[in-house]
Amino acid sequence: PLLHILSGLSPQIPIVFLNTGYLFPETLTFRDSVASTLGLRVVDLRPDVAKSEQRTPDGRLLFASDPDRCCHINKVVVLDAYLRNYDVWISGVRAQQTSTRGQFQIEQQGPHSTLRYHPILDWTSKEIYAYRKAHDLPEHPLDVEGYESIGCMPCTVRPFVSMDPRAARWAGTTKTECGIHTELAHPRDDQR
């Protein structure tokens, strides 16, 4: 819904897409389809650190051994650098998604004096569904397959029936956020 709303305001609004290099192919196809349909100006942001360098000193892949650091390199650092050039960041987070997001306000100060604006923060899943249906907006193909929270391939599983949708991200860990919506943007000294 947020992309549809923004497309009606101005086609010049940059729509930031964090392309970690680990996304589902369906996500990339969906991005291109939605961008074309809505006439969006998508800015594809990618990390500067090569995947071959994203390992622990003993050679383990970061997404499996240190997902916080993996998210930091592939999302937080990339978005942080981009947002330094903007006064406002409009985000589609919703309070219903996680307890962390449940504490957010519609407007709040972000890093580097960037105002974070969450216009659909109070929308429920039912309202998202109703809006999508009312405006004939497409559904992510993995939603149809049972995924309710879609992120990077190595860190996303199809949820079990009784599973919280966000628990399907970083399954088997207590992690529920990648870091771009939290103040986890500052890594430990040993991660710099």
PDB file of C-alpha atoms in Angstrom:
ATOM      1  CA  PRO A   1       0.000   0.000   0.000  1.00  0.00           C
ATOM      2  CA  LEU A   2       2.696   2.554   0.857  1.00  0.00           C
ATOM      3  CA  LEU A   3       4.316   2.301  -2.569  1.00  0.00           C
ATOM      4  CA  HIS A   4       0.909   2.776  -4.194  1.00  0.00           C
ATOM      5  CA  ILE A   5       0.247   5.850  -2.044  1.00  0.00           C
ATOM      6  CA  LEU A   6       3.673   7.338  -2.800  1.00  0.00           C
ATOM      7  CA  SER A   7       3.303   6.680  -6.529  1.00  0.00           C
ATOM      8  CA  GLY A   8       0.197   8.865  -6.481  1.00  0.00           C
ATOM      9  CA  LEU A   9       2.078  11.719  -4.831  1.00  0.00           C
ATOM     10  CA  SER A  10       5.133  11.942  -7.066  1.00  0.00           C
ATOM     11  CA  PRO A  11       6.960   9.583  -9.393  1.00  0.00           C
ATOM     12  CA  GLN A  12      10.197  11.347  -8.404  1.00  0.00           C
ATOM     13  CA  ILE A  13      10.231  10.057  -4.822  1.00  0.00           C
ATOM     14  CA  PRO A  14      13.193   7.664  -4.633  1.00  0.00           C
ATOM     15  CA  ILE A  15      12.113   4.200  -3.514  1.00  0.00           C
ATOM     16  CA  VAL A  16      15.070   2.605  -1.762  1.00  0.00           C
ATOM     17  CA  PHE A  17      15.549  -1.117  -2.312  1.00  0.00           C
ATOM     18  CA  LEU A  18      18.177  -2.820  -0.159  1.00  0.00           C
ATOM     19  CA  ASN A  19      19.596  -5.463  -2.456  1.00  0.00           C
ATOM     20  CA  THR A  20      21.674  -7.592  -0.116  1.00  0.00           C
ATOM     21  CA  GLY A  21      22.560 -10.122  -2.794  1.00  0.00           C
ATOM     22  CA  TYR A  22      20.819 -12.778  -0.707  1.00  0.00           C
ATOM     23  CA  LEU A  23      17.218 -12.028  -1.714  1.00  0.00           C
ATOM     24  CA  PHE A  24      14.791 -14.529  -3.202  1.00  0.00           C
ATOM     25  CA  PRO A  25      14.614 -14.336  -7.028  1.00  0.00           C
ATOM     26  CA  GLU A  26      10.848 -13.889  -6.587  1.00  0.00           C
ATOM     27  CA  THR A  27      11.503 -10.721  -4.588  1.00  0.00           C
ATOM     28  CA  LEU A  28      13.614  -9.209  -7.363  1.00  0.00           C
ATOM     29  CA  THR A  29      10.998 -10.078  -9.996  1.00  0.00           C
ATOM     30  CA  PHE A  30       8.247  -8.652  -7.765  1.00  0.00           C
ATOM     31  CA  ARG A  31      10.251  -5.428  -7.246  1.00  0.00           C
ATOM     32  CA  ASP A  32      10.626  -4.953 -10.996  1.00  0.00           C
ATOM     33  CA  SER A  33       6.961  -5.690 -11.666  1.00  0.00           C
ATOM     34  CA  VAL A  34       5.665  -3.314  -8.974  1.00  0.00           C
ATOM     35  CA  ALA A  35       8.100  -0.581 -10.025  1.00  0.00           C
ATOM     36  CA  SER A  36       6.968  -0.866 -13.640  1.00  0.00           C
ATOM     37  CA  THR A  37       3.258  -0.995 -12.802  1.00  0.00           C
ATOM     38  CA  LEU A  38       3.360   1.970 -10.407  1.00  0.00           C
ATOM     39  CA  GLY A  39       5.987   3.975 -12.293  1.00  0.00           C
ATOM     40  CA  LEU A  40       8.382   4.038  -9.342  1.00  0.00           C
ATOM     41  CA  ARG A  41      11.942   5.354  -9.338  1.00  0.00           C
ATOM     42  CA  VAL A  42      13.716   2.506  -7.550  1.00  0.00           C
ATOM     43  CA  VAL A  43      17.194   3.092  -6.160  1.00  0.00           C
ATOM     44  CA  ASP A  44      18.925  -0.276  -5.855  1.00  0.00           C
ATOM     45  CA  LEU A  45      21.383  -0.110  -2.942  1.00  0.00           C
ATOM     46  CA  ARG A  46      24.037  -2.801  -2.562  1.00  0.00           C
ATOM     47  CA  PRO A  47      26.754  -3.413   0.022  1.00  0.00           C
ATOM     48  CA  ASP A  48      30.381  -2.531  -0.706  1.00  0.00           C
ATOM     49  CA  VAL A  49      31.656  -5.704   0.959  1.00  0.00           C
ATOM     50  CA  ALA A  50      31.906  -8.693  -1.397  1.00  0.00           C
ATOM     51  CA  LYS A  51      30.079 -11.865  -0.351  1.00  0.00           C
ATOM     52  CA  SER A  52      33.416 -13.714  -0.358  1.00  0.00           C
ATOM     53  CA  GLU A  53      34.613 -11.345   2.384  1.00  0.00           C
ATOM     54  CA  GLN A  54      31.524 -11.798   4.542  1.00  0.00           C
ATOM     55  CA  ARG A  55      32.963 -14.511   6.749  1.00  0.00           C
ATOM     56  CA  THR A  56      34.178 -14.866  10.293  1.00  0.00           C
ATOM     57  CA  PRO A  57      37.952 -15.197  10.854  1.00  0.00           C
ATOM     58  CA  ASP A  58      37.529 -18.988  10.926  1.00  0.00           C
ATOM     59  CA  GLY A  59      35.751 -18.959   7.539  1.00  0.00           C
ATOM     60  CA  ARG A  60      32.090 -19.320   8.536  1.00  0.00           C
ATOM     61  CA  LEU A  61      29.497 -17.376   6.541  1.00  0.00           C
ATOM     62  CA  LEU A  62      28.200 -14.360   8.463  1.00  0.00           C
ATOM     63  CA  PHE A  63      24.522 -15.002   7.752  1.00  0.00           C
ATOM     64  CA  ALA A  64      24.825 -18.349   9.543  1.00  0.00           C
ATOM     65  CA  SER A  65      27.279 -17.450  12.290  1.00  0.00           C
ATOM     66  CA  ASP A  66      26.735 -13.740  13.004  1.00  0.00           C
ATOM     67  CA  PRO A  67      23.450 -12.564  11.464  1.00  0.00           C
ATOM     68  CA  ASP A  68      23.635  -9.218  13.283  1.00  0.00           C
ATOM     69  CA  ARG A  69      26.914  -8.421  11.560  1.00  0.00           C
ATOM     70  CA  CYS A  70      25.620  -9.722   8.220  1.00  0.00           C
ATOM     71  CA  CYS A  71      22.588  -7.420   8.432  1.00  0.00           C
ATOM     72  CA  HIS A  72      24.793  -4.564   9.550  1.00  0.00           C
ATOM     73  CA  ILE A  73      27.093  -4.903   6.517  1.00  0.00           C
ATOM     74  CA  ASN A  74      24.361  -5.599   3.962  1.00  0.00           C
ATOM     75  CA  LYS A  75      21.609  -3.295   5.185  1.00  0.00           C
ATOM     76  CA  VAL A  76      22.442  -0.879   7.995  1.00  0.00           C
ATOM     77  CA  VAL A  77      25.707   0.539   6.623  1.00  0.00           C
ATOM     78  CA  VAL A  78      24.291   0.815   3.101  1.00  0.00           C
ATOM     79  CA  LEU A  79      21.078   2.576   4.133  1.00  0.00           C
ATOM     80  CA  ASP A  80      22.848   4.776   6.674  1.00  0.00           C
ATOM     81  CA  ALA A  81      25.199   6.132   3.991  1.00  0.00           C
ATOM     82  CA  TYR A  82      22.275   6.820   1.650  1.00  0.00           C
ATOM     83  CA  LEU A  83      20.081   8.521   4.260  1.00  0.00           C
ATOM     84  CA  ARG A  84      22.814  11.035   5.130  1.00  0.00           C
ATOM     85  CA  ASN A  85      21.679  12.904   2.001  1.00  0.00           C
ATOM     86  CA  TYR A  86      18.007  13.139   3.018  1.00  0.00           C
ATOM     87  CA  ASP A  87      15.942  14.945   5.630  1.00  0.00           C
ATOM     88  CA  VAL A  88      13.058  12.437   5.672  1.00  0.00           C
ATOM     89  CA  TRP A  89      12.841   8.659   5.449  1.00  0.00           C
ATOM     90  CA  ILE A  90       9.334   7.311   4.795  1.00  0.00           C
ATOM     91  CA  SER A  91       9.043   3.708   5.926  1.00  0.00           C
ATOM     92  CA  GLY A  92       6.268   1.125   5.714  1.00  0.00           C
ATOM     93  CA  VAL A  93       6.898  -0.465   9.113  1.00  0.00           C
ATOM     94  CA  ARG A  94       3.838  -1.410  11.134  1.00  0.00           C
ATOM     95  CA  ALA A  95       3.468  -1.624  14.909  1.00  0.00           C
ATOM     96  CA  GLN A  96       1.825  -5.035  14.607  1.00  0.00           C
ATOM     97  CA  GLN A  97       4.953  -6.589  13.079  1.00  0.00           C
ATOM     98  CA  THR A  98       7.243  -6.758  16.150  1.00  0.00           C
ATOM     99  CA  SER A  99       7.394  -5.553  19.733  1.00  0.00           C
ATOM    100  CA  THR A 100      10.214  -3.185  18.738  1.00  0.00           C
ATOM    101  CA  ARG A 101       8.083  -1.622  16.013  1.00  0.00           C
ATOM    102  CA  GLY A 102       5.162  -1.469  18.419  1.00  0.00           C
ATOM    103  CA  GLN A 103       7.111   1.193  20.328  1.00  0.00           C
ATOM    104  CA  PHE A 104       7.558   3.436  17.279  1.00  0.00           C
ATOM    105  CA  GLN A 105       5.785   6.723  16.709  1.00  0.00           C
ATOM    106  CA  ILE A 106       4.358   7.971  13.415  1.00  0.00           C
ATOM    107  CA  GLU A 107       7.182  10.525  13.343  1.00  0.00           C
ATOM    108  CA  GLN A 108      10.463  10.208  15.172  1.00  0.00           C
ATOM    109  CA  GLN A 109      14.014  11.406  14.880  1.00  0.00           C
ATOM    110  CA  GLY A 110      16.397   9.047  13.146  1.00  0.00           C
ATOM    111  CA  PRO A 111      20.160   9.057  12.780  1.00  0.00           C
ATOM    112  CA  HIS A 112      21.903  12.075  11.213  1.00  0.00           C
ATOM    113  CA  SER A 113      18.862  14.297  11.895  1.00  0.00           C
ATOM    114  CA  THR A 114      16.787  12.330   9.396  1.00  0.00           C
ATOM    115  CA  LEU A 115      13.098  12.397  10.294  1.00  0.00           C
ATOM    116  CA  ARG A 116      11.626   8.899  10.187  1.00  0.00           C
ATOM    117  CA  TYR A 117       8.006   8.917   9.057  1.00  0.00           C
ATOM    118  CA  HIS A 118       5.862   5.782   9.434  1.00  0.00           C
ATOM    119  CA  PRO A 119       2.510   6.648   7.794  1.00  0.00           C
ATOM    120  CA  ILE A 120       1.030   3.135   7.991  1.00  0.00           C
ATOM    121  CA  LEU A 121       2.400   2.316  11.439  1.00  0.00           C
ATOM    122  CA  ASP A 122      -1.067   1.717  12.888  1.00  0.00           C
ATOM    123  CA  TRP A 123      -2.429  -0.311   9.972  1.00  0.00           C
ATOM    124  CA  THR A 124      -3.327  -3.906  10.744  1.00  0.00           C
ATOM    125  CA  SER A 125      -2.740  -6.870   8.462  1.00  0.00           C
ATOM    126  CA  LYS A 126      -6.470  -6.809   7.654  1.00  0.00           C
ATOM    127  CA  GLU A 127      -6.238  -3.169   6.581  1.00  0.00           C
ATOM    128  CA  ILE A 128      -3.207  -3.915   4.405  1.00  0.00           C
ATOM    129  CA  TYR A 129      -5.101  -6.785   2.756  1.00  0.00           C
ATOM    130  CA  ALA A 130      -8.238  -4.642   2.247  1.00  0.00           C
ATOM    131  CA  TYR A 131      -6.238  -1.800   0.697  1.00  0.00           C
ATOM    132  CA  ARG A 132      -4.410  -4.185  -1.604  1.00  0.00           C
ATOM    133  CA  LYS A 133      -7.712  -5.717  -2.752  1.00  0.00           C
ATOM    134  CA  ALA A 134      -9.457  -2.341  -3.152  1.00  0.00           C
ATOM    135  CA  HIS A 135      -6.651  -1.085  -5.405  1.00  0.00           C
ATOM    136  CA  ASP A 136      -5.987  -4.384  -7.179  1.00  0.00           C
ATOM    137  CA  LEU A 137      -2.373  -4.464  -6.005  1.00  0.00           C
ATOM    138  CA  PRO A 138      -0.304  -7.597  -6.519  1.00  0.00           C
ATOM    139  CA  GLU A 139       0.730  -9.936  -3.752  1.00  0.00           C
ATOM    140  CA  HIS A 140       4.334 -11.047  -3.347  1.00  0.00           C
ATOM    141  CA  PRO A 141       4.518 -14.536  -4.894  1.00  0.00           C
ATOM    142  CA  LEU A 142       6.017 -15.957  -1.695  1.00  0.00           C
ATOM    143  CA  ASP A 143       3.017 -14.685   0.303  1.00  0.00           C
ATOM    144  CA  VAL A 144       0.908 -17.066  -1.754  1.00  0.00           C
ATOM    145  CA  GLU A 145       3.290 -19.885  -0.756  1.00  0.00           C
ATOM    146  CA  GLY A 146       2.781 -19.156   2.952  1.00  0.00           C
ATOM    147  CA  TYR A 147       5.634 -16.768   3.726  1.00  0.00           C
ATOM    148  CA  GLU A 148       4.387 -13.871   5.826  1.00  0.00           C
ATOM    149  CA  SER A 149       7.663 -12.054   6.489  1.00  0.00           C
ATOM    150  CA  ILE A 150      10.100 -12.164   3.602  1.00  0.00           C
ATOM    151  CA  GLY A 151      13.765 -11.272   3.848  1.00  0.00           C
ATOM    152  CA  CYS A 152      16.998 -12.813   2.651  1.00  0.00           C
ATOM    153  CA  MET A 153      16.920 -16.443   1.485  1.00  0.00           C
ATOM    154  CA  PRO A 154      19.359 -17.882   4.052  1.00  0.00           C
ATOM    155  CA  CYS A 155      17.479 -16.265   6.942  1.00  0.00           C
ATOM    156  CA  THR A 156      13.830 -16.798   5.962  1.00  0.00           C
ATOM    157  CA  VAL A 157      11.786 -19.970   6.305  1.00  0.00           C
ATOM    158  CA  ARG A 158       8.141 -20.682   5.618  1.00  0.00           C
ATOM    159  CA  PRO A 159       6.433 -20.392   9.021  1.00  0.00           C
ATOM    160  CA  PHE A 160       4.718 -23.265  10.722  1.00  0.00           C
ATOM    161  CA  VAL A 161       0.983 -22.855  11.365  1.00  0.00           C
ATOM    162  CA  SER A 162       1.405 -21.783  14.996  1.00  0.00           C
ATOM    163  CA  MET A 163       4.536 -19.718  14.384  1.00  0.00           C
ATOM    164  CA  ASP A 164       4.695 -15.931  14.713  1.00  0.00           C
ATOM    165  CA  PRO A 165       5.360 -14.649  11.170  1.00  0.00           C
ATOM    166  CA  ARG A 166       8.509 -12.771  12.247  1.00  0.00           C
ATOM    167  CA  ALA A 167       9.854 -15.925  13.912  1.00  0.00           C
ATOM    168  CA  ALA A 168      10.259 -17.292  10.399  1.00  0.00           C
ATOM    169  CA  ARG A 169      13.045 -14.755   9.935  1.00  0.00           C
ATOM    170  CA  TRP A 170      16.330 -15.771  11.544  1.00  0.00           C
ATOM    171  CA  ALA A 171      14.580 -18.972  12.685  1.00  0.00           C
ATOM    172  CA  GLY A 172      16.156 -20.585  15.711  1.00  0.00           C
ATOM    173  CA  THR A 173      17.444 -17.267  17.052  1.00  0.00           C
ATOM    174  CA  THR A 174      15.926 -14.474  19.127  1.00  0.00           C
ATOM    175  CA  LYS A 175      16.657 -11.954  16.363  1.00  0.00           C
ATOM    176  CA  THR A 176      13.558 -10.172  15.007  1.00  0.00           C
ATOM    177  CA  GLU A 177      15.029  -7.036  13.409  1.00  0.00           C
ATOM    178  CA  CYS A 178      17.794  -6.490  10.875  1.00  0.00           C
ATOM    179  CA  GLY A 179      18.906  -3.248  12.489  1.00  0.00           C
ATOM    180  CA  ILE A 180      17.710  -0.573  10.054  1.00  0.00           C
ATOM    181  CA  HIS A 181      14.732   0.232  12.248  1.00  0.00           C
ATOM    182  CA  THR A 182      16.539   0.043  15.570  1.00  0.00           C
ATOM    183  CA  GLU A 183      19.427   1.734  17.236  1.00  0.00           C
ATOM    184  CA  LEU A 184      21.560  -1.355  16.619  1.00  0.00           C
ATOM    185  CA  ALA A 185      23.180   0.619  13.830  1.00  0.00           C
ATOM    186  CA  HIS A 186      26.324   1.039  15.904  1.00  0.00           C
ATOM    187  CA  PRO A 187      28.311  -2.191  15.914  1.00  0.00           C
ATOM    188  CA  ARG A 188      30.513  -3.377  18.706  1.00  0.00           C
ATOM    189  CA  ASP A 189      34.081  -2.110  18.477  1.00  0.00           C
ATOM    190  CA  ASP A 190      35.254  -5.517  17.275  1.00  0.00           C
ATOM    191  CA  GLN A 191      32.858  -5.312  14.310  1.00  0.00           C
ATOM    192  CA  ARG A 192      34.094  -2.009  12.906  1.00  0.00           C
TER     193      ARG A 192
END
